[in-house]
Coordinates of C-alpha atoms in Angstrom, one line a residue:
M836 CA 0.9 -37.0 -59.5
E837 CA -0.3 -40.6 -59.8
K838 CA 0.9 -42.4 -62.9
A839 CA -1.0 -45.1 -64.8
D840 CA 0.8 -47.9 -62.9
G841 CA -0.4 -46.5 -59.6
T842 CA 2.9 -45.0 -58.4
L843 CA 3.3 -41.3 -57.6
A844 CA 5.8 -39.0 -59.3
G845 CA 7.1 -35.8 -57.9
G846 CA 5.7 -34.0 -54.9
Y847 CA 9.1 -33.3 -53.2
S848 CA 10.1 -30.0 -51.6
Y849 CA 13.7 -29.2 -50.4
G850 CA 14.8 -26.1 -48.6
G851 CA 12.3 -23.2 -48.4
A852 CA 15.2 -20.7 -48.6
I853 CA 18.3 -22.7 -49.4
N854 CA 18.9 -26.2 -50.9
N855 CA 22.7 -26.8 -50.5
S856 CA 24.9 -29.6 -51.8
G857 CA 28.1 -27.5 -51.8
S858 CA 29.7 -25.1 -49.3
I859 CA 28.2 -22.0 -47.7
T860 CA 29.7 -19.7 -45.1
F861 CA 28.0 -16.9 -43.2
D862 CA 30.4 -14.4 -41.6
A863 CA 27.7 -12.0 -40.1
L864 CA 24.2 -12.3 -38.6
A865 CA 22.1 -14.7 -40.6
T866 CA 18.3 -14.5 -40.3
F867 CA 15.8 -17.0 -41.7
E868 CA 12.2 -16.1 -41.0
G869 CA 8.9 -17.3 -42.4
N870 CA 10.3 -19.6 -45.1
S871 CA 8.4 -22.8 -46.0
A872 CA 8.9 -26.1 -47.8
I873 CA 5.5 -27.6 -48.8
A874 CA 4.9 -31.0 -50.4
T875 CA 1.8 -33.1 -51.4
G876 CA 2.3 -36.8 -52.0
G877 CA 6.0 -36.5 -51.2
P878 CA 8.4 -35.3 -48.5
S879 CA 9.2 -31.8 -47.4
Q880 CA 12.8 -31.2 -46.1
G881 CA 14.0 -28.1 -44.4
G882 CA 11.6 -25.1 -44.1
A883 CA 14.6 -22.8 -44.3
I884 CA 17.7 -24.9 -45.2
N885 CA 18.1 -28.4 -46.7
N886 CA 21.8 -29.4 -46.5
G887 CA 22.3 -32.7 -48.4
G888 CA 25.1 -34.5 -50.1
A889 CA 28.3 -36.1 -48.9
N890 CA 30.3 -32.9 -49.1
A891 CA 27.6 -30.3 -48.2
V892 CA 28.9 -27.9 -45.6
V893 CA 27.2 -24.9 -44.0
T894 CA 29.2 -22.7 -41.5
F895 CA 27.8 -19.8 -39.4
N896 CA 30.7 -17.7 -37.9
D897 CA 28.4 -15.3 -36.3
E898 CA 24.8 -15.2 -34.8
A899 CA 22.0 -17.1 -36.6
Q900 CA 18.3 -16.8 -36.1
F901 CA 15.6 -19.2 -37.4
K902 CA 12.0 -18.0 -36.8
N903 CA 8.6 -19.3 -37.9
N904 CA 9.9 -21.5 -40.7
T905 CA 7.8 -24.5 -41.7
A906 CA 8.1 -27.8 -43.4
T907 CA 4.7 -29.1 -44.4
A908 CA 3.7 -32.4 -46.0
T909 CA 0.4 -33.9 -46.9
A910 CA 0.0 -37.5 -47.9
M911 CA -1.9 -38.2 -51.2
E912 CA -4.6 -40.9 -51.4
K913 CA -4.1 -43.1 -54.4
A914 CA -6.8 -44.7 -56.5
D915 CA -6.4 -48.0 -54.5
G916 CA -7.1 -46.1 -51.3
T917 CA -3.6 -46.2 -49.9
L918 CA -1.7 -43.1 -48.9
A919 CA 1.7 -42.0 -50.3
G920 CA 4.1 -39.4 -49.1
G921 CA 3.4 -36.8 -46.5
Y922 CA 6.7 -36.9 -44.5
S923 CA 8.0 -33.6 -43.2
Y924 CA 11.6 -33.2 -42.0
G925 CA 12.9 -30.2 -40.1
G926 CA 10.8 -27.1 -39.8
A927 CA 14.0 -24.9 -40.1
I928 CA 16.8 -27.3 -41.1
A929 CA 17.1 -30.7 -42.6
N930 CA 20.8 -31.9 -42.5
G931 CA 22.4 -34.9 -44.0
S932 CA 26.0 -33.6 -43.9
T933 CA 27.8 -30.9 -41.8
I934 CA 26.7 -27.7 -40.1
T935 CA 28.7 -25.6 -37.6
F936 CA 27.2 -22.8 -35.6
G937 CA 30.1 -20.6 -34.3
G938 CA 28.0 -17.9 -32.7
L939 CA 24.7 -17.7 -30.9
V940 CA 21.8 -19.5 -32.5
T941 CA 18.1 -19.2 -31.9
F942 CA 15.3 -21.5 -33.2
E943 CA 11.9 -20.1 -32.4
G944 CA 8.4 -21.0 -33.6
N945 CA 9.5 -23.4 -36.3
T946 CA 7.1 -26.2 -37.3
S947 CA 7.3 -29.5 -39.0
S948 CA 3.8 -30.6 -39.9
A949 CA 2.5 -33.8 -41.5
T950 CA -1.0 -34.9 -42.5
G951 CA -1.5 -38.6 -43.0
S952 CA 2.1 -39.5 -42.3
L953 CA 5.1 -38.6 -40.0
S954 CA 6.5 -35.3 -38.8
Y955 CA 10.2 -35.2 -37.8
G956 CA 12.0 -32.4 -36.0
G957 CA 10.1 -29.1 -35.4
A958 CA 13.3 -27.1 -35.8
I959 CA 16.0 -29.6 -37.0
Y960 CA 16.1 -33.0 -38.6
N961 CA 19.7 -34.2 -38.4
G962 CA 21.2 -37.3 -40.1
G963 CA 24.7 -35.8 -40.2
T964 CA 26.9 -33.7 -37.9
I965 CA 25.9 -30.4 -36.3
T966 CA 28.1 -28.5 -33.8
F967 CA 27.0 -25.7 -31.6
D968 CA 29.9 -23.6 -30.3
A969 CA 27.9 -21.0 -28.4
L970 CA 24.5 -20.7 -26.7
A971 CA 21.8 -22.6 -28.6
T972 CA 18.2 -21.7 -27.8
F973 CA 15.1 -23.7 -29.0
D974 CA 11.9 -22.1 -28.0
G975 CA 8.3 -22.8 -29.1
N976 CA 9.1 -25.2 -32.0
S977 CA 6.7 -28.0 -32.8
A978 CA 6.3 -31.2 -34.7
T979 CA 2.7 -31.8 -35.5
A980 CA 0.9 -34.8 -37.1
I981 CA -2.7 -35.4 -38.0
D982 CA -3.5 -39.0 -38.9
G983 CA 0.2 -39.7 -38.2
H984 CA 3.0 -39.6 -35.6
S985 CA 5.2 -36.7 -34.5
Y986 CA 8.9 -37.1 -33.6
G987 CA 10.9 -34.4 -31.8
G988 CA 9.3 -31.0 -31.2
A989 CA 12.7 -29.3 -31.5
I990 CA 15.2 -31.9 -32.9
H991 CA 15.1 -35.3 -34.4
N992 CA 18.6 -36.7 -34.4
S993 CA 18.4 -39.7 -36.6
G994 CA 20.6 -42.7 -37.1
A995 CA 24.1 -44.0 -36.4
N996 CA 25.7 -41.2 -38.4
A997 CA 23.8 -38.4 -36.6
V998 CA 26.0 -36.4 -34.2
L999 CA 25.0 -33.4 -32.2
T1000 CA 27.5 -31.6 -30.0
F1001 CA 26.6 -28.7 -27.7
K1002 CA 29.9 -27.1 -26.6
N1003 CA 28.2 -24.3 -24.7
E1004 CA 24.9 -23.8 -22.9
S1005 CA 21.7 -25.1 -24.5
Q1006 CA 18.1 -24.2 -23.7
F1007 CA 15.0 -26.1 -24.8
K1008 CA 11.7 -24.4 -23.7
N1009 CA 8.1 -24.8 -24.7
N1010 CA 8.7 -27.1 -27.6
T1011 CA 5.9 -29.5 -28.5
A1012 CA 5.2 -32.8 -30.3
T1013 CA 1.5 -33.3 -31.0
A1014 CA -0.3 -36.1 -32.7
T1015 CA -4.0 -36.7 -33.3
A1016 CA -5.5 -39.9 -34.6
T1017 CA -8.5 -40.1 -37.0
E1018 CA -10.8 -43.1 -37.3
K1019 CA -10.8 -44.5 -40.9
A1020 CA -13.8 -46.0 -42.7
D1021 CA -12.7 -49.5 -41.8
G1022 CA -12.8 -48.7 -38.1
T1023 CA -9.0 -48.5 -37.5
L1024 CA -7.2 -45.4 -36.2
A1025 CA -4.5 -43.7 -38.1
G1026 CA -1.6 -42.1 -36.2
G1027 CA -1.9 -40.4 -32.9
Y1028 CA 1.5 -41.2 -31.3
S1029 CA 3.8 -38.4 -30.2
Y1030 CA 7.5 -38.9 -29.4
S1031 CA 9.4 -36.2 -27.4
G1032 CA 8.5 -32.6 -27.1
A1033 CA 12.1 -31.5 -27.4
I1034 CA 14.6 -34.1 -28.7
L1035 CA 14.2 -37.5 -30.2
N1036 CA 17.6 -39.2 -30.4
T1037 CA 18.7 -42.4 -32.2
G1038 CA 22.3 -41.1 -32.7
T1039 CA 24.9 -39.4 -30.5
I1040 CA 24.3 -36.2 -28.5
T1041 CA 26.8 -34.6 -26.2
F1042 CA 26.1 -31.7 -23.9
D1043 CA 29.3 -30.1 -22.6
A1044 CA 27.7 -27.3 -20.6
L1045 CA 24.4 -26.5 -18.8
A1046 CA 21.4 -28.1 -20.6
T1047 CA 17.9 -26.8 -19.7
F1048 CA 14.7 -28.5 -20.7
E1049 CA 11.6 -26.6 -19.4
G1050 CA 8.0 -26.6 -20.4
N1051 CA 8.3 -29.0 -23.3
S1052 CA 5.4 -31.3 -24.1
A1053 CA 4.4 -34.4 -26.0
T1054 CA 0.6 -34.7 -26.5
A1055 CA -1.3 -37.6 -28.1
T1056 CA -5.0 -38.1 -28.8
G1057 CA -6.0 -41.6 -29.9
G1058 CA -2.4 -42.8 -29.3
N1059 CA 0.3 -42.7 -26.7
S1060 CA 2.7 -39.9 -25.7
H1061 CA 6.4 -40.6 -25.1
S1062 CA 8.4 -38.0 -23.2
G1063 CA 7.9 -34.3 -23.0
A1064 CA 11.7 -33.6 -23.2
I1065 CA 13.9 -36.5 -24.5
Y1066 CA 13.2 -39.8 -26.2
N1067 CA 16.4 -41.8 -26.5
Y1068 CA 16.1 -45.0 -28.5
G1069 CA 18.0 -47.5 -30.7
A1070 CA 21.2 -49.5 -30.8
S1071 CA 23.3 -46.5 -31.9
A1072 CA 21.8 -44.0 -29.4
V1073 CA 24.1 -42.4 -26.8
L1074 CA 23.3 -39.4 -24.7
T1075 CA 25.9 -37.7 -22.5
F1076 CA 25.6 -34.7 -20.2
N1077 CA 29.0 -33.6 -19.1
D1078 CA 27.7 -30.6 -17.0
E1079 CA 24.5 -29.7 -15.2
A1080 CA 21.2 -30.8 -16.6
Q1081 CA 17.8 -29.4 -15.6
F1082 CA 14.4 -30.8 -16.5
K1083 CA 11.5 -28.7 -15.2
N1084 CA 7.7 -28.7 -15.9
N1085 CA 7.8 -30.9 -18.9
T1086 CA 4.7 -33.0 -19.7
A1087 CA 3.7 -36.1 -21.5
T1088 CA -0.1 -36.2 -22.0
A1089 CA -2.2 -38.8 -23.6
T1090 CA -6.0 -39.1 -24.1
A1091 CA -7.7 -42.3 -25.4
M1092 CA -10.1 -42.0 -28.3
E1093 CA -13.3 -43.9 -28.4
K1094 CA -14.0 -45.5 -31.7
A1095 CA -17.4 -45.9 -33.3
D1096 CA -17.6 -49.5 -32.0
G1097 CA -17.1 -48.3 -28.4
T1098 CA -13.5 -49.5 -28.0
L1099 CA -10.8 -47.1 -26.6
V1100 CA -7.5 -46.7 -28.3
G1101 CA -4.3 -45.0 -26.9
G1102 CA -4.3 -42.9 -23.8
T1103 CA -1.0 -44.0 -22.2
S1104 CA 1.8 -41.6 -21.3
Y1105 CA 5.5 -42.5 -20.8
G1106 CA 8.2 -40.4 -18.9
S1107 CA 7.5 -36.7 -19.1
A1108 CA 11.2 -35.7 -18.9
I1109 CA 12.9 -38.8 -20.4
M1110 CA 11.8 -42.0 -22.1
N1111 CA 15.0 -44.1 -22.4
Y1112 CA 16.0 -47.3 -24.2
A1113 CA 19.8 -46.6 -24.5
P1114 CA 22.8 -45.4 -22.6
I1115 CA 22.5 -42.0 -20.8
T1116 CA 25.2 -40.6 -18.6
F1117 CA 24.9 -37.5 -16.3
G1118 CA 28.3 -36.2 -15.3
G1119 CA 27.1 -33.1 -13.5
L1120 CA 24.2 -32.1 -11.2
A1121 CA 20.8 -33.3 -12.5
T1122 CA 17.4 -31.8 -11.5
F1123 CA 14.0 -33.2 -12.3
E1124 CA 11.3 -30.9 -10.9
G1125 CA 7.6 -30.5 -11.6
N1126 CA 7.4 -32.9 -14.5
T1127 CA 4.1 -34.6 -15.2
S1128 CA 3.0 -37.7 -17.0
S1129 CA -0.8 -37.7 -17.5
A1130 CA -3.0 -40.4 -19.0
T1131 CA -6.8 -40.5 -19.6
G1132 CA -8.2 -43.9 -20.5
G1133 CA -4.7 -45.4 -20.3
Y1134 CA -1.8 -45.8 -18.0
S1135 CA 0.9 -43.4 -16.7
Y1136 CA 4.4 -44.7 -16.6
G1137 CA 7.1 -42.6 -14.9
G1138 CA 6.4 -39.0 -14.0
A1139 CA 9.9 -37.9 -14.9
I1140 CA 11.8 -41.0 -16.3
R1141 CA 10.9 -44.3 -17.8
N1142 CA 13.9 -46.5 -18.4
E1143 CA 13.5 -49.7 -20.3
G1144 CA 15.3 -52.3 -22.5
T1145 CA 18.5 -54.3 -22.6
N1146 CA 20.5 -51.3 -23.7
A1147 CA 19.0 -48.9 -21.3
V1148 CA 21.8 -48.0 -18.9
L1149 CA 21.2 -44.8 -16.9
I1150 CA 24.1 -43.4 -14.8
F1151 CA 24.1 -40.4 -12.5
N1152 CA 27.7 -39.7 -11.5
N1153 CA 26.8 -36.6 -9.4
E1154 CA 23.9 -35.4 -7.3
V1155 CA 20.4 -35.8 -8.5
L1156 CA 17.1 -34.3 -7.3
F1157 CA 13.6 -35.5 -8.1
K1158 CA 11.1 -33.1 -6.7
N1159 CA 7.3 -32.6 -7.1
N1160 CA 7.1 -34.9 -10.2
T1161 CA 3.7 -36.5 -10.9
A1162 CA 2.4 -39.6 -12.7
T1163 CA -1.4 -39.3 -12.9
A1164 CA -3.9 -41.7 -14.6
T1165 CA -7.7 -41.5 -14.9
A1166 CA -9.8 -44.4 -16.1
M1167 CA -12.4 -44.0 -18.8
E1168 CA -15.7 -46.0 -18.9
K1169 CA -16.5 -47.7 -22.2
A1170 CA -20.0 -48.1 -23.6
D1171 CA -20.2 -51.6 -22.2
G1172 CA -19.5 -50.4 -18.7
T1173 CA -16.0 -51.6 -18.3
L1174 CA -13.2 -49.2 -17.2
V1175 CA -9.9 -48.8 -19.1
G1176 CA -6.7 -47.5 -17.7
G1177 CA -6.5 -45.4 -14.5
T1178 CA -3.3 -46.9 -13.1
S1179 CA -0.1 -44.9 -12.4
Y1180 CA 3.5 -46.1 -11.9
G1181 CA 6.4 -44.3 -10.4
S1182 CA 6.0 -40.5 -10.2
A1183 CA 9.8 -39.9 -10.5
I1184 CA 11.1 -43.1 -12.1
M1185 CA 9.7 -46.2 -13.7
N1186 CA 12.5 -48.6 -14.3
Y1187 CA 12.8 -51.9 -16.1
A1188 CA 16.5 -51.8 -16.7
S1189 CA 19.7 -50.4 -15.0
I1190 CA 20.0 -47.2 -13.0
T1191 CA 23.1 -46.3 -10.9
F1192 CA 23.3 -43.3 -8.6
G1193 CA 26.9 -42.2 -7.8
G1194 CA 26.1 -39.1 -5.8
L1195 CA 23.4 -38.0 -3.4
A1196 CA 20.0 -38.9 -4.6
T1197 CA 17.0 -37.0 -3.3
F1198 CA 13.3 -37.8 -3.9
E1199 CA 11.0 -35.3 -2.4
G1200 CA 7.3 -34.6 -2.8
N1201 CA 6.7 -36.8 -5.8
S1202 CA 3.1 -38.2 -6.3
A1203 CA 1.7 -41.2 -8.1
I1204 CA -2.1 -40.5 -8.5
A1205 CA -4.7 -42.9 -9.8
T1206 CA -8.4 -42.7 -10.3
G1207 CA -10.3 -45.9 -11.1
G1208 CA -7.1 -47.9 -10.9
S1209 CA -4.1 -48.3 -8.6
A1210 CA -1.1 -46.1 -7.7
N1211 CA 2.2 -47.8 -7.5
G1212 CA 5.3 -46.1 -6.2
G1213 CA 5.1 -42.6 -4.9
A1214 CA 8.6 -42.0 -6.2
I1215 CA 9.9 -45.1 -7.9
R1216 CA 8.4 -48.2 -9.5
N1217 CA 11.1 -50.8 -10.1
G1218 CA 9.9 -53.9 -11.9
G1219 CA 11.0 -56.9 -14.0
A1220 CA 13.8 -59.4 -14.1
N1221 CA 16.3 -57.0 -15.5
A1222 CA 15.5 -54.1 -13.3
V1223 CA 18.3 -53.0 -11.0
L1224 CA 18.6 -49.8 -9.0
T1225 CA 21.9 -49.1 -7.2
F1226 CA 22.5 -46.3 -4.7
N1227 CA 26.3 -45.9 -4.2
D1228 CA 26.0 -42.7 -2.2
K1229 CA 23.4 -41.3 0.2
A1230 CA 19.7 -41.5 -0.7
Q1231 CA 16.8 -39.5 0.7
F1232 CA 13.1 -40.2 0.3
K1233 CA 10.7 -37.7 1.9
N1234 CA 7.1 -36.7 1.6
N1235 CA 6.3 -38.9 -1.4
R1236 CA 2.8 -40.2 -2.0
A1237 CA 1.0 -43.0 -3.8
T1238 CA -2.7 -42.0 -3.9
A1239 CA -5.5 -43.9 -5.4
T1240 CA -9.2 -43.1 -5.6
A1241 CA -12.0 -45.4 -6.7
M1242 CA -14.1 -44.4 -9.7
K1243 CA -17.9 -44.7 -9.7
K1244 CA -19.2 -46.3 -12.9
A1245 CA -22.6 -45.5 -14.5
D1246 CA -24.1 -48.5 -12.7
G1247 CA -23.0 -47.1 -9.3
T1248 CA -20.2 -49.7 -8.6
L1249 CA -16.8 -48.5 -7.5
V1250 CA -13.6 -49.6 -9.2
G1251 CA -9.9 -49.2 -8.1
G1252 CA -8.6 -47.1 -5.3
D1253 CA -5.6 -49.2 -4.0
S1254 CA -2.1 -47.8 -3.6
Y1255 CA 1.2 -49.5 -3.0
G1256 CA 4.6 -48.1 -1.9
G1257 CA 4.6 -44.6 -0.6
A1258 CA 8.1 -44.1 -1.9
I1259 CA 9.1 -47.3 -3.8
F1260 CA 7.2 -50.1 -5.4
N1261 CA 9.8 -52.9 -6.0
Y1262 CA 8.2 -55.7 -8.1
N1263 CA 8.6 -59.0 -9.8
N1264 CA 12.2 -60.1 -9.4
A1265 CA 13.5 -56.5 -9.5
I1266 CA 16.6 -55.6 -7.3
I1267 CA 17.5 -52.6 -5.3
N1268 CA 20.9 -52.1 -3.7
F1269 CA 21.5 -49.6 -0.9
N1270 CA 25.3 -49.3 -0.6
N1271 CA 25.4 -46.2 1.5
S1272 CA 23.3 -44.4 4.2
F1273 CA 19.7 -43.6 3.4
T1274 CA 16.6 -42.1 5.1
F1275 CA 12.9 -42.5 4.4
T1276 CA 10.7 -39.9 6.0
N1277 CA 7.0 -39.2 5.9
N1278 CA 6.2 -41.3 2.8
K1279 CA 2.6 -42.5 2.6
T1280 CA 0.1 -44.5 0.7
I1281 CA -3.5 -43.1 0.4
S1282 CA -6.1 -45.7 -0.6
K1283 CA -9.7 -44.7 -0.9
G1284 CA -9.0 -41.8 1.4
V1285 CA -7.2 -43.9 4.1
E1286 CA -3.7 -42.6 4.8
T1287 CA -1.0 -45.1 5.8
P1288 CA 2.7 -44.6 6.6
N1289 CA 4.6 -46.7 4.1
D1290 CA 8.0 -46.5 2.5
I1291 CA 8.4 -49.6 0.3
Y1292 CA 6.2 -52.2 -1.2
N1293 CA 8.6 -55.1 -2.0
S1294 CA 7.9 -58.3 -3.9
G1295 CA 11.4 -58.3 -5.4
T1296 CA 14.8 -58.2 -3.7
I1297 CA 16.2 -55.4 -1.6
N1298 CA 19.8 -55.5 -0.5
F1299 CA 20.9 -53.3 2.4
N1300 CA 24.7 -53.4 1.8
H1301 CA 25.6 -50.2 3.6
G1302 CA 28.7 -50.7 5.7
L1303 CA 31.2 -48.4 7.6
D1304 CA 32.2 -44.9 6.9
E1305 CA 35.9 -43.7 6.6
N1306 CA 36.1 -43.6 10.4
N1307 CA 34.8 -47.1 10.8
N1308 CA 31.5 -45.9 12.2
P1309 CA 28.4 -47.7 10.9
L1310 CA 26.5 -46.0 8.1
I1311 CA 22.8 -45.5 9.1
G1312 CA 19.8 -46.5 7.0
S1313 CA 16.4 -45.6 8.4
L1314 CA 12.8 -46.1 7.3
D1315 CA 10.0 -44.5 9.4
G1316 CA 7.1 -45.7 7.3
G1317 CA 7.9 -49.3 6.9
I1318 CA 8.1 -52.1 4.4
S1319 CA 5.3 -54.2 3.0
N1320 CA 7.3 -57.3 2.1
S1321 CA 6.4 -60.4 0.1
G1322 CA 9.8 -60.6 -1.5
T1323 CA 13.3 -60.9 -0.1
I1324 CA 15.2 -58.4 2.1
N1325 CA 18.9 -59.0 2.7
K1326 CA 20.8 -57.1 5.4
T1327 CA 24.4 -57.8 4.4
G1328 CA 26.4 -54.7 5.3
A1329 CA 28.1 -53.8 8.6
G1330 CA 26.0 -50.6 8.9
T1331 CA 22.8 -50.1 11.0
L1332 CA 19.3 -50.6 9.7
I1333 CA 16.6 -48.7 11.7
L1334 CA 13.0 -49.7 11.2
G1335 CA 11.3 -46.8 13.0
D1336 CA 8.4 -46.5 15.4
G1337 CA 6.1 -45.4 12.6
M1338 CA 6.6 -48.8 11.0
K1339 CA 4.0 -50.9 9.3
N1340 CA 6.4 -53.8 8.7
S1341 CA 4.3 -56.6 7.4
G1342 CA 4.4 -59.3 4.8
T1343 CA 5.0 -63.0 3.9
G1344 CA 8.5 -62.8 2.4
T1345 CA 12.0 -63.4 3.6
F1346 CA 14.3 -61.4 5.8
A1347 CA 18.0 -62.4 6.0
Q1348 CA 20.7 -60.7 8.1
S1349 CA 24.4 -61.7 7.9
A1350 CA 26.1 -58.5 9.3
G1351 CA 25.6 -55.2 11.1
L1352 CA 22.8 -54.1 13.5
T1353 CA 19.1 -54.0 12.9
I1354 CA 16.8 -52.1 15.3
A1355 CA 13.1 -52.7 14.8
H1356 CA 10.4 -50.6 16.4
A1357 CA 6.9 -51.7 15.9
D1358 CA 3.9 -53.2 17.7
K1359 CA 2.6 -56.7 17.1
L1360 CA 3.3 -56.9 13.4
T1361 CA 4.9 -59.7 11.4
F1362 CA 7.8 -58.7 9.2
A1363 CA 8.3 -61.9 7.2
T1364 CA 7.4 -65.5 7.2
T1365 CA 11.0 -66.7 6.9
N1366 CA 13.6 -64.9 9.0
N1367 CA 17.3 -66.0 8.8
I1368 CA 19.7 -64.2 11.2
T1369 CA 23.2 -65.6 10.6
G1370 CA 25.3 -62.7 11.8
G1371 CA 25.3 -59.2 13.4
E1372 CA 22.8 -58.1 16.0
L1373 CA 19.1 -57.7 16.1
R1374 CA 17.2 -55.6 18.6
V1375 CA 13.5 -55.9 18.6
H1376 CA 11.2 -53.4 20.3
G1377 CA 7.6 -54.8 20.5
D1378 CA 6.5 -58.0 18.7
S1379 CA 7.1 -56.9 15.1
L1380 CA 9.7 -59.5 14.4
A1381 CA 8.3 -62.3 16.6
G1382 CA 9.9 -65.6 15.9
L1383 CA 13.3 -64.3 14.7
K1384 CA 16.4 -66.0 16.0
A1385 CA 19.1 -63.5 16.9

C-alpha cells in the first residue's frame, strides 16, 4: 500500500508452502505441487519454499518432487507514475542459505512470473549453497516477464556466495525464459529482454557427471534474447563441467517491436546454447547439435556459443562436436523504408575473447543464414583485438555454409545478400592458431544464390603452427575451399600446408612462411600482395602464388 510520503509498505510474499529460517529434514518422499507465492507492489520468493537466514538448512534424504509451483509478482504504479516492486524469485525454491538433495529430485512446470519488473529462476533462485547428490531433472520450468526481463528459466544462481554442485547426472529440458516489452505513454519500451532458458549464473556451478541441455529456449519480443541454455556472467562466475556435456536443440529467439513512431527496438539474439562472459571449462566430451539463434529485425550472434569479455575464457580439454547449429537473421523494413538487422555471425561460435580446444574439434553442417544483410562465418566468427582461437589437437571443418539472400524492399530495391567465410570469418585483429593437423572440406559461401567454395575469410591473423608428429612425420593441414585473405597468414610450423585444387585463394594481405612445406593448387589467382618466404619449401601448381620467392 502507498503511504502518504509516496513510499510503499508491505506487498511481500515468502514461501507458498514453507518459509524457513531454521532447520528442516525430509527422510522420505517429499512432494510440493501447486503452491504459490503472490505479491503486488513487492517481491515474491519461493513458490514452494523460501529458505532464508544465515543458519537456515533444508535436507532431503530421499526423493523430492516440485511440480507446478509459482512465484508471481506484479509491480504497483505509484501516484507519481513510477512502478515499485514486482520482483519474483524462484517458482519452486528461493534459497539464501543451504539446501541438500540426497535423493532424486524433479522440478517440473514451475514458474516465476513478473509483471512490470524482473523474474528470476523458474524453478530455483539461489544465493546460497545447493548440492544435488543424485539425478536432478528440470523439465518445463519458466521465467516469464511482461514489461520486464526474465532471468533463468530453470535456475538463477546469483552472486559470489551462490554455489551449485551436481554430483550426479543432471537434465535440463524444455525450460523457457520469456520476456515481452510494452510501449509506454512516453514512447519508450519497458522490458523485453530474456536471459537463459535453463541457467543464469553469476556464481559457481560444478557438474561432476553428465549434464544435458535440450530444447531450452530464451524468447524476447521488443528486446534481445540471450542464450537458450546457459548465460554465464560476472566477475565471480565460474562454470565447470567435469564430465560429458550435451547441448541439443536449444534456441534463442528475438523479434523486434515497432513503436508508434516507426522505430524498431530489440530483435537481436545471442548464443542459443551458451552466452559467456566468464570462465568455463569442459573436462569431458562436449556436443553442440541443432541449436539455433534466430533474430527478426536484429542480428544473430553465435548459433551455439557467443564468448565475449576480458574474463571470458572458454576451455575444451576433450573432444567437442558442433553439428547442424544455425545462426539466422531476417531484416525488417521500417516505415521510412530502411532495413534494420538481417545479419548473422558464426553459426557455431561467435568469439571476442579466448577459446582453447585441447581435443579433436569437429564443425560439421553448421549454417549462418542472413536475409537482407550479410552472413559471416558458416561455423565460426572470430573478431576483435582480444579474440584468440587456439586448436591444440586435430580440427575438422566440413559442409559448413554461410548463406545470404537479398531482401526486396517496398520500393523494389534489393538490400544485402553477401556472405563471407564458408567455415570461418576471422576479422579485425583476431588471431587463430592451428597447432595440430586440420582439414577443411566442402565449406561454401552462397551469396545471392551463387555458390562458391570458401573455407576462411581472413582480415586478422592466422598462424599455421602445426609441426611434426611423434614419429617426426609432418602434420598435414589442408583446405580445399580456399582463403580470402586481406590479413596476415603465417606458416611457422614444420608441417605441411595444402591449399587444394578447389581453391579460391585471393586477397591483398600478407603470407609469410618460415618453415615446413606449402603446396598450392589453383589457377591464376593471387594469394597475397606481400609474400615473404624465409624458410621451408613452396610448391606452386598454376599461377595462384605468382611473384612468390621460394
